[in-house]
mmCIF file of C-alpha atoms in Angstrom:
data_model
loop_
_atom_site.group_PDB
_atom_site.id
_atom_site.type_symbol
_atom_site.label_atom_id
_atom_site.label_comp_id
_atom_site.label_asym_id
_atom_site.label_seq_id
_atom_site.Cartn_x
_atom_site.Cartn_y
_atom_site.Cartn_z
ATOM 1 C CA MET A 720 134.189 -96.044 -136.448
ATOM 2 C CA ARG A 721 137.200 -98.249 -135.936
ATOM 3 C CA ASP A 722 138.055 -95.912 -132.649
ATOM 4 C CA LEU A 723 134.269 -96.638 -131.859
ATOM 5 C CA GLY A 724 134.659 -99.787 -131.654
ATOM 6 C CA ALA A 725 138.032 -99.544 -130.001
ATOM 7 C CA GLY A 726 137.103 -97.390 -126.992
ATOM 8 C CA PHE A 727 133.680 -100.406 -126.710
ATOM 9 C CA HIS A 728 136.370 -102.693 -126.630
ATOM 10 C CA TYR A 729 138.267 -101.812 -123.689
ATOM 11 C CA LEU A 730 135.024 -101.210 -121.922
ATOM 12 C CA LEU A 731 134.271 -105.364 -122.803
ATOM 13 C CA LYS A 732 138.431 -105.545 -121.860
ATOM 14 C CA GLY A 733 138.228 -103.754 -118.625
ATOM 15 C CA GLN A 734 135.012 -105.975 -117.467
ATOM 16 C CA ARG A 735 136.855 -109.278 -118.617
ATOM 17 C CA TRP A 736 139.290 -108.668 -115.972
ATOM 18 C CA VAL A 737 137.791 -108.026 -113.092
ATOM 19 C CA ALA A 738 135.794 -110.832 -114.038
ATOM 20 C CA ARG A 739 139.749 -113.266 -113.719
ATOM 21 C CA HIS A 740 140.561 -111.304 -110.047
ATOM 22 C CA GLY A 741 137.720 -112.029 -108.133
ATOM 23 C CA LYS A 742 139.947 -110.095 -104.908
ATOM 24 C CA GLN A 743 140.143 -106.722 -107.082
ATOM 25 C CA TYR A 744 136.304 -106.335 -108.212
ATOM 26 C CA GLY A 745 135.275 -107.253 -104.574
ATOM 27 C CA PHE A 746 136.856 -104.281 -102.891
ATOM 28 C CA GLY A 747 136.991 -102.269 -106.707
ATOM 29 C CA LEU A 748 132.568 -102.863 -105.599
ATOM 30 C CA ILE A 749 133.481 -100.440 -102.319
ATOM 31 C CA PRO A 750 133.661 -97.432 -103.021
ATOM 32 C CA GLY A 751 130.429 -97.337 -105.535
ATOM 33 C CA LEU A 752 128.316 -99.077 -102.973
ATOM 34 C CA ILE A 753 129.209 -96.444 -100.387
ATOM 35 C CA THR A 754 128.167 -93.655 -103.025
ATOM 36 C CA LEU A 755 125.413 -95.360 -103.905
ATOM 37 C CA VAL A 756 124.183 -95.104 -100.113
ATOM 38 C CA LEU A 757 124.794 -91.857 -99.654
ATOM 39 C CA TYR A 758 123.051 -91.206 -103.372
ATOM 40 C CA VAL A 759 120.164 -92.792 -102.109
ATOM 41 C CA ALA A 760 119.319 -90.881 -98.775
ATOM 42 C CA ALA A 761 120.222 -88.034 -100.446
ATOM 43 C CA LEU A 762 117.429 -88.456 -103.148
ATOM 44 C CA VAL A 763 115.038 -89.526 -100.538
ATOM 45 C CA ALA A 764 115.687 -86.207 -98.892
ATOM 46 C CA LEU A 765 114.701 -84.527 -102.117
ATOM 47 C CA GLY A 766 111.412 -86.487 -102.598
ATOM 48 C CA THR A 767 110.626 -86.458 -99.139
ATOM 49 C CA TRP A 768 110.811 -82.724 -98.434
ATOM 50 C CA GLY A 769 111.582 -81.463 -102.143
ATOM 51 C CA GLU A 770 107.713 -80.090 -101.943
ATOM 52 C CA ASP A 771 108.322 -77.521 -98.819
ATOM 53 C CA PHE A 772 112.232 -76.312 -100.213
ATOM 54 C CA VAL A 773 109.514 -75.283 -103.370
ATOM 55 C CA SER A 774 107.017 -73.675 -101.435
ATOM 56 C CA TRP A 775 108.912 -71.806 -99.321
ATOM 57 C CA ALA A 776 111.080 -71.143 -102.066
ATOM 58 C CA THR A 777 108.097 -69.224 -104.000
ATOM 59 C CA PRO A 778 106.563 -67.202 -101.433
ATOM 60 C CA PHE A 779 105.178 -65.199 -103.982
ATOM 61 C CA ALA A 780 103.269 -67.224 -105.275
ATOM 62 C CA ASP A 781 101.186 -68.204 -102.393
ATOM 63 C CA ASP A 782 98.480 -65.649 -103.058
ATOM 64 C CA TRP A 783 97.389 -67.578 -106.003
ATOM 65 C CA SER A 784 94.322 -69.119 -107.015
ATOM 66 C CA GLY A 785 93.175 -71.815 -108.989
ATOM 67 C CA PRO A 786 95.158 -74.428 -109.666
ATOM 68 C CA TRP A 787 97.712 -72.785 -110.581
ATOM 69 C CA GLN A 788 100.193 -72.241 -107.769
ATOM 70 C CA GLY A 789 99.664 -76.539 -108.035
ATOM 71 C CA LEU A 790 100.331 -76.428 -111.082
ATOM 72 C CA PHE A 791 103.772 -73.999 -111.167
ATOM 73 C CA ARG A 792 104.990 -75.796 -107.331
ATOM 74 C CA GLY A 793 104.002 -78.887 -108.890
ATOM 75 C CA PHE A 794 105.866 -78.763 -112.174
ATOM 76 C CA LEU A 795 109.576 -76.828 -110.363
ATOM 77 C CA THR A 796 109.729 -79.674 -107.960
ATOM 78 C CA ALA A 797 109.194 -82.072 -110.986
ATOM 79 C CA VAL A 798 112.033 -80.172 -112.543
ATOM 80 C CA LEU A 799 114.381 -79.916 -109.097
ATOM 81 C CA PHE A 800 114.295 -84.283 -108.444
ATOM 82 C CA ALA A 801 115.378 -84.252 -112.417
ATOM 83 C CA LEU A 802 117.958 -81.792 -112.073
ATOM 84 C CA ALA A 803 119.215 -83.670 -108.902
ATOM 85 C CA LEU A 804 118.551 -87.046 -111.160
ATOM 86 C CA LEU A 805 120.909 -85.632 -113.774
ATOM 87 C CA LEU A 806 124.278 -84.626 -110.951
ATOM 88 C CA ALA A 807 123.542 -87.825 -109.793
ATOM 89 C CA VAL A 808 124.752 -89.506 -113.116
ATOM 90 C CA LEU A 809 127.265 -87.463 -113.866
ATOM 91 C CA THR A 810 129.028 -86.309 -110.749
ATOM 92 C CA PHE A 811 128.479 -90.369 -109.842
ATOM 93 C CA THR A 812 131.986 -91.623 -111.045
ATOM 94 C CA ALA A 813 133.820 -88.456 -109.435
ATOM 95 C CA VAL A 814 132.368 -88.879 -106.063
ATOM 96 C CA THR A 815 133.023 -92.585 -106.602
ATOM 97 C CA LEU A 816 136.734 -92.168 -107.530
ATOM 98 C CA LEU A 817 136.937 -89.492 -104.989
ATOM 99 C CA ILE A 818 136.084 -91.546 -101.961
ATOM 100 C CA GLY A 819 138.038 -94.526 -103.577
ATOM 101 C CA GLN A 820 140.711 -93.599 -104.910
ATOM 102 C CA PRO A 821 143.004 -95.734 -102.397
ATOM 103 C CA PHE A 822 140.877 -99.054 -103.883
ATOM 104 C CA TYR A 823 141.217 -97.804 -107.589
ATOM 105 C CA GLU A 824 145.409 -96.667 -107.513
ATOM 106 C CA ASN A 825 145.749 -100.147 -105.847
ATOM 107 C CA LEU A 826 143.453 -102.026 -109.688
ATOM 108 C CA SER A 827 144.746 -99.728 -111.857
ATOM 109 C CA GLU A 828 148.232 -100.438 -110.936
ATOM 110 C CA LYS A 829 147.105 -103.987 -111.198
ATOM 111 C CA VAL A 830 146.222 -104.236 -114.083
ATOM 112 C CA ASP A 831 149.233 -101.845 -115.256
ATOM 113 C CA ARG A 832 151.265 -105.132 -113.799
ATOM 114 C CA ASP A 833 149.595 -107.561 -115.636
ATOM 115 C CA VAL A 834 149.708 -106.342 -119.013
ATOM 116 C CA SER A 835 152.965 -104.272 -118.643
ATOM 117 C CA PRO A 836 155.604 -106.021 -120.743
ATOM 118 C CA ASP A 837 157.886 -106.078 -117.646
ATOM 119 C CA GLY A 838 155.515 -106.168 -114.690
ATOM 120 C CA THR A 839 155.889 -102.865 -113.737
ATOM 121 C CA ALA A 840 153.753 -99.557 -112.904
ATOM 122 C CA PRO A 841 153.842 -96.515 -112.577
ATOM 123 C CA GLU A 842 154.064 -94.292 -109.907
ATOM 124 C CA SER A 843 153.278 -91.028 -109.017
ATOM 125 C CA GLY A 844 155.313 -90.610 -106.237
ATOM 126 C CA LEU A 845 153.237 -88.141 -104.503
ATOM 127 C CA PRO A 846 151.681 -88.554 -101.014
ATOM 128 C CA LEU A 847 148.787 -90.133 -100.679
ATOM 129 C CA TRP A 848 146.806 -86.788 -99.273
ATOM 130 C CA ARG A 849 148.173 -85.052 -101.788
ATOM 131 C CA GLU A 850 146.736 -87.840 -105.163
ATOM 132 C CA LEU A 851 143.647 -86.730 -102.521
ATOM 133 C CA TRP A 852 143.794 -83.524 -103.294
ATOM 134 C CA ILE A 853 145.047 -83.461 -107.135
ATOM 135 C CA SER A 854 142.032 -85.594 -107.775
ATOM 136 C CA ALA A 855 139.156 -83.508 -105.556
ATOM 137 C CA ARG A 856 140.594 -80.528 -107.623
ATOM 138 C CA ASP A 857 140.749 -81.734 -110.775
ATOM 139 C CA SER A 858 137.356 -83.942 -110.134
ATOM 140 C CA LEU A 859 135.329 -80.375 -109.611
ATOM 141 C CA ARG A 860 136.989 -78.677 -112.416
ATOM 142 C CA ILE A 861 135.415 -81.431 -114.722
ATOM 143 C CA VAL A 862 131.709 -80.867 -112.865
ATOM 144 C CA VAL A 863 131.745 -77.321 -113.064
ATOM 145 C CA ARG A 864 131.878 -78.038 -116.841
ATOM 146 C CA ALA A 865 129.964 -81.061 -117.060
ATOM 147 C CA LEU A 866 126.774 -78.878 -115.033
ATOM 148 C CA LEU A 867 127.337 -76.599 -118.077
ATOM 149 C CA TRP A 868 126.670 -78.651 -120.359
ATOM 150 C CA ALA A 869 124.104 -80.444 -118.453
ATOM 151 C CA VAL A 870 122.085 -76.323 -117.865
ATOM 152 C CA LEU A 871 123.230 -76.461 -121.300
ATOM 153 C CA LEU A 872 121.271 -79.515 -122.791
ATOM 154 C CA PHE A 873 118.268 -78.988 -120.418
ATOM 155 C CA ALA A 874 117.388 -75.340 -121.872
ATOM 156 C CA LEU A 875 118.212 -76.520 -125.395
ATOM 157 C CA GLY A 876 115.337 -79.852 -123.927
ATOM 158 C CA PHE A 877 112.553 -77.626 -124.727
ATOM 159 C CA VAL A 878 113.226 -77.372 -128.127
ATOM 160 C CA PRO A 879 109.954 -78.808 -130.259
ATOM 161 C CA VAL A 880 111.613 -82.212 -131.659
ATOM 162 C CA VAL A 881 115.470 -81.405 -131.302
ATOM 163 C CA GLY A 882 114.991 -81.456 -127.684
ATOM 164 C CA GLN A 883 113.152 -84.444 -127.228
ATOM 165 C CA THR A 884 115.864 -86.356 -129.788
ATOM 166 C CA VAL A 885 118.987 -84.675 -131.135
ATOM 167 C CA VAL A 886 119.874 -83.602 -127.301
ATOM 168 C CA PRO A 887 119.734 -86.954 -125.321
ATOM 169 C CA VAL A 888 122.301 -88.614 -127.519
ATOM 170 C CA ILE A 889 124.074 -85.086 -127.202
ATOM 171 C CA GLY A 890 123.624 -85.277 -123.831
ATOM 172 C CA PHE A 891 125.430 -88.705 -123.848
ATOM 173 C CA PHE A 892 128.131 -88.233 -126.051
ATOM 174 C CA VAL A 893 129.154 -85.630 -123.387
ATOM 175 C CA THR A 894 128.543 -87.089 -120.532
ATOM 176 C CA GLY A 895 130.368 -89.774 -121.878
ATOM 177 C CA PHE A 896 133.616 -88.268 -122.743
ATOM 178 C CA PHE A 897 133.718 -86.743 -118.447
ATOM 179 C CA LEU A 898 132.628 -89.917 -117.605
ATOM 180 C CA THR A 899 135.944 -91.887 -119.324
ATOM 181 C CA GLU A 900 138.014 -88.232 -118.158
ATOM 182 C CA GLU A 901 137.311 -89.553 -114.221
ATOM 183 C CA LEU A 902 137.646 -93.016 -114.989
ATOM 184 C CA THR A 903 141.303 -92.411 -117.370
ATOM 185 C CA ALA A 904 142.193 -89.947 -114.802
ATOM 186 C CA VAL A 905 143.378 -92.591 -111.859
ATOM 187 C CA ALA A 906 145.686 -93.996 -114.706
ATOM 188 C CA LEU A 907 147.062 -90.610 -116.139
ATOM 189 C CA GLN A 908 147.816 -89.249 -112.893
ATOM 190 C CA ARG A 909 150.373 -91.428 -111.868
ATOM 191 C CA ARG A 910 151.795 -90.945 -114.332
ATOM 192 C CA GLY A 911 152.057 -87.073 -113.649
ATOM 193 C CA VAL A 912 149.390 -86.516 -116.897
ATOM 194 C CA ASP A 913 147.684 -83.123 -115.974
ATOM 195 C CA LEU A 914 143.938 -82.251 -116.475
ATOM 196 C CA ARG A 915 145.037 -79.950 -119.334
ATOM 197 C CA ALA A 916 146.599 -82.234 -120.679
ATOM 198 C CA ARG A 917 144.457 -85.022 -120.239
ATOM 199 C CA LEU A 918 141.444 -82.567 -121.761
ATOM 200 C CA THR A 919 143.845 -82.312 -124.668
ATOM 201 C CA LEU A 920 144.551 -86.143 -124.941
ATOM 202 C CA LEU A 921 141.005 -87.133 -124.475
ATOM 203 C CA ARG A 922 139.501 -84.695 -127.946
ATOM 204 C CA SER A 923 142.719 -86.208 -130.025
ATOM 205 C CA ARG A 924 140.639 -88.919 -129.785
ATOM 206 C CA LYS A 925 136.885 -88.144 -129.412
ATOM 207 C CA THR A 926 135.202 -91.539 -131.174
ATOM 208 C CA LEU A 927 137.692 -93.928 -128.824
ATOM 209 C CA ILE A 928 136.751 -91.683 -125.448
ATOM 210 C CA TRP A 929 132.848 -91.437 -126.856
ATOM 211 C CA GLY A 930 133.235 -95.796 -127.559
ATOM 212 C CA PHE A 931 134.114 -96.827 -124.121
ATOM 213 C CA GLY A 932 131.706 -94.098 -122.569
ATOM 214 C CA THR A 933 128.744 -93.829 -123.692
ATOM 215 C CA PRO A 934 127.796 -97.112 -123.890
ATOM 216 C CA LEU A 935 128.941 -96.342 -120.026
ATOM 217 C CA ALA A 936 126.767 -93.181 -119.307
ATOM 218 C CA LEU A 937 123.957 -94.958 -121.154
ATOM 219 C CA ALA A 938 124.143 -98.228 -117.983
ATOM 220 C CA PHE A 939 125.058 -95.547 -115.163
ATOM 221 C CA VAL A 940 121.541 -93.739 -115.484
ATOM 222 C CA VAL A 941 120.828 -96.586 -113.502
ATOM 223 C CA PRO A 942 123.565 -96.113 -110.158
ATOM 224 C CA PHE A 943 122.942 -99.490 -108.989
ATOM 225 C CA VAL A 944 124.444 -100.941 -111.758
ATOM 226 C CA ALA A 945 127.493 -97.982 -112.369
ATOM 227 C CA VAL A 946 128.720 -99.703 -109.307
ATOM 228 C CA PHE A 947 128.904 -103.445 -110.385
ATOM 229 C CA LEU A 948 130.609 -101.938 -113.255
ATOM 230 C CA MET A 949 132.870 -99.503 -111.983
ATOM 231 C CA PRO A 950 135.842 -101.385 -111.171
ATOM 232 C CA GLY A 951 135.589 -103.022 -114.563
ATOM 233 C CA ALA A 952 135.240 -98.977 -116.153
ATOM 234 C CA VAL A 953 138.580 -98.533 -114.011
ATOM 235 C CA ALA A 954 140.650 -101.389 -115.515
ATOM 236 C CA GLY A 955 139.370 -100.501 -118.907
ATOM 237 C CA ALA A 956 140.157 -96.870 -118.343
ATOM 238 C CA THR A 957 143.590 -97.957 -117.550
ATOM 239 C CA LEU A 958 144.302 -100.511 -120.159
ATOM 240 C CA MET A 959 143.036 -97.899 -123.338
ATOM 241 C CA ALA A 960 145.068 -94.719 -121.363
ATOM 242 C CA ARG A 961 148.016 -97.168 -122.563
ATOM 243 C CA GLU A 962 146.683 -97.129 -126.004
ATOM 244 C CA LEU A 963 146.968 -92.838 -126.001
ATOM 245 C CA LEU A 964 149.897 -92.469 -124.151
ATOM 246 C CA GLY A 965 151.612 -95.477 -127.283
ATOM 247 C CA GLU A 966 152.493 -97.102 -123.897
ATOM 248 C CA GLU A 967 153.660 -101.276 -125.477
ATOM 249 C CA THR A 968 151.407 -103.555 -123.806
ATOM 250 C CA ARG A 969 151.234 -107.527 -123.472
ATOM 251 C CA ASP A 970 148.424 -108.729 -125.412
ATOM 252 C CA GLY A 971 147.259 -111.751 -123.288
ATOM 253 C CA ASP A 972 144.730 -114.010 -123.730
ATOM 254 C CA ASP A 973 140.885 -112.001 -122.437
ATOM 255 C CA GLU A 974 139.696 -114.829 -120.942
ATOM 256 C CA SER A 975 142.110 -117.128 -119.414
ATOM 257 C CA ASP A 976 144.963 -115.886 -117.253
ATOM 258 C CA ASP A 977 147.543 -117.373 -120.115
ATOM 259 C CA ASP A 978 150.652 -115.388 -119.479
ATOM 260 C CA SER A 979 151.610 -115.707 -123.255
ATOM 261 C CA ASP A 980 154.820 -114.371 -124.577
ATOM 262 C CA GLU A 981 153.181 -112.461 -127.464
ATOM 263 C CA TRP A 982 153.550 -108.548 -127.347
ATOM 264 C CA THR A 983 151.297 -105.742 -129.138
ATOM 265 C CA LEU A 984 151.621 -102.021 -129.371
ATOM 266 C CA SER A 985 148.200 -101.304 -127.292
ATOM 267 C CA GLY A 986 146.919 -99.093 -130.087
ATOM 268 C CA GLU A 987 145.665 -102.450 -131.833
ATOM 269 C CA PRO A 988 143.009 -103.893 -129.427
ATOM 270 C CA GLY A 989 142.139 -107.552 -129.347
ATOM 271 C CA SER A 990 144.729 -107.946 -132.484
#
């Protein structure tokens, strides 16, 4: 339970950090806004032509009589749109981070410098194109894993009682884990931590990860909200990544830009 609270603390701490650094927050909004426009356009297109697509994909139902054809195709259309929404939630962070790689790298570095005892930030030393390639490749791998979970949970959703109670809760925990992986990847990739090592690291502190990612997953159900929380989520994930790696972190005042001389291990948030 302590780790759950600590994870949520990092989520709030990241939001407070960007609130105190308005310029970084403003730049951090740009990728999310671009992604939101693209996703809204795709969902509008699906809402407009989804029924036609289902009709094209089910020619065997053309000769069905009575209400069965309409009920069947209406159900498939609803399922298609529901899956599209789920896919949008699962991939929004990955796509936004890919589009905003330079923005979020800069933001994450500034967070590191702000809280690092020596005022420095780790650098990957890789050219931008290489960082983009690694980010895209790893994001695709995570999206595939997330989709497999999504399909499993969607199928379990048809189980009476359990599908309407337990499965949605599990779904938010799973989504929260993958969201956190994508967000911490900004800081961890800069430190040379590859995908396999990142997953091992996050699994070793699951309750901390759930405390950070699950509330975020609940908020990210509304993509418009996700746009405004994304910069703070990147900042908070950077702070949490320092704890996961056991890095020393300056314990400044969350509410101001006071440069405190006190230092604590990042494993003691808010001490």
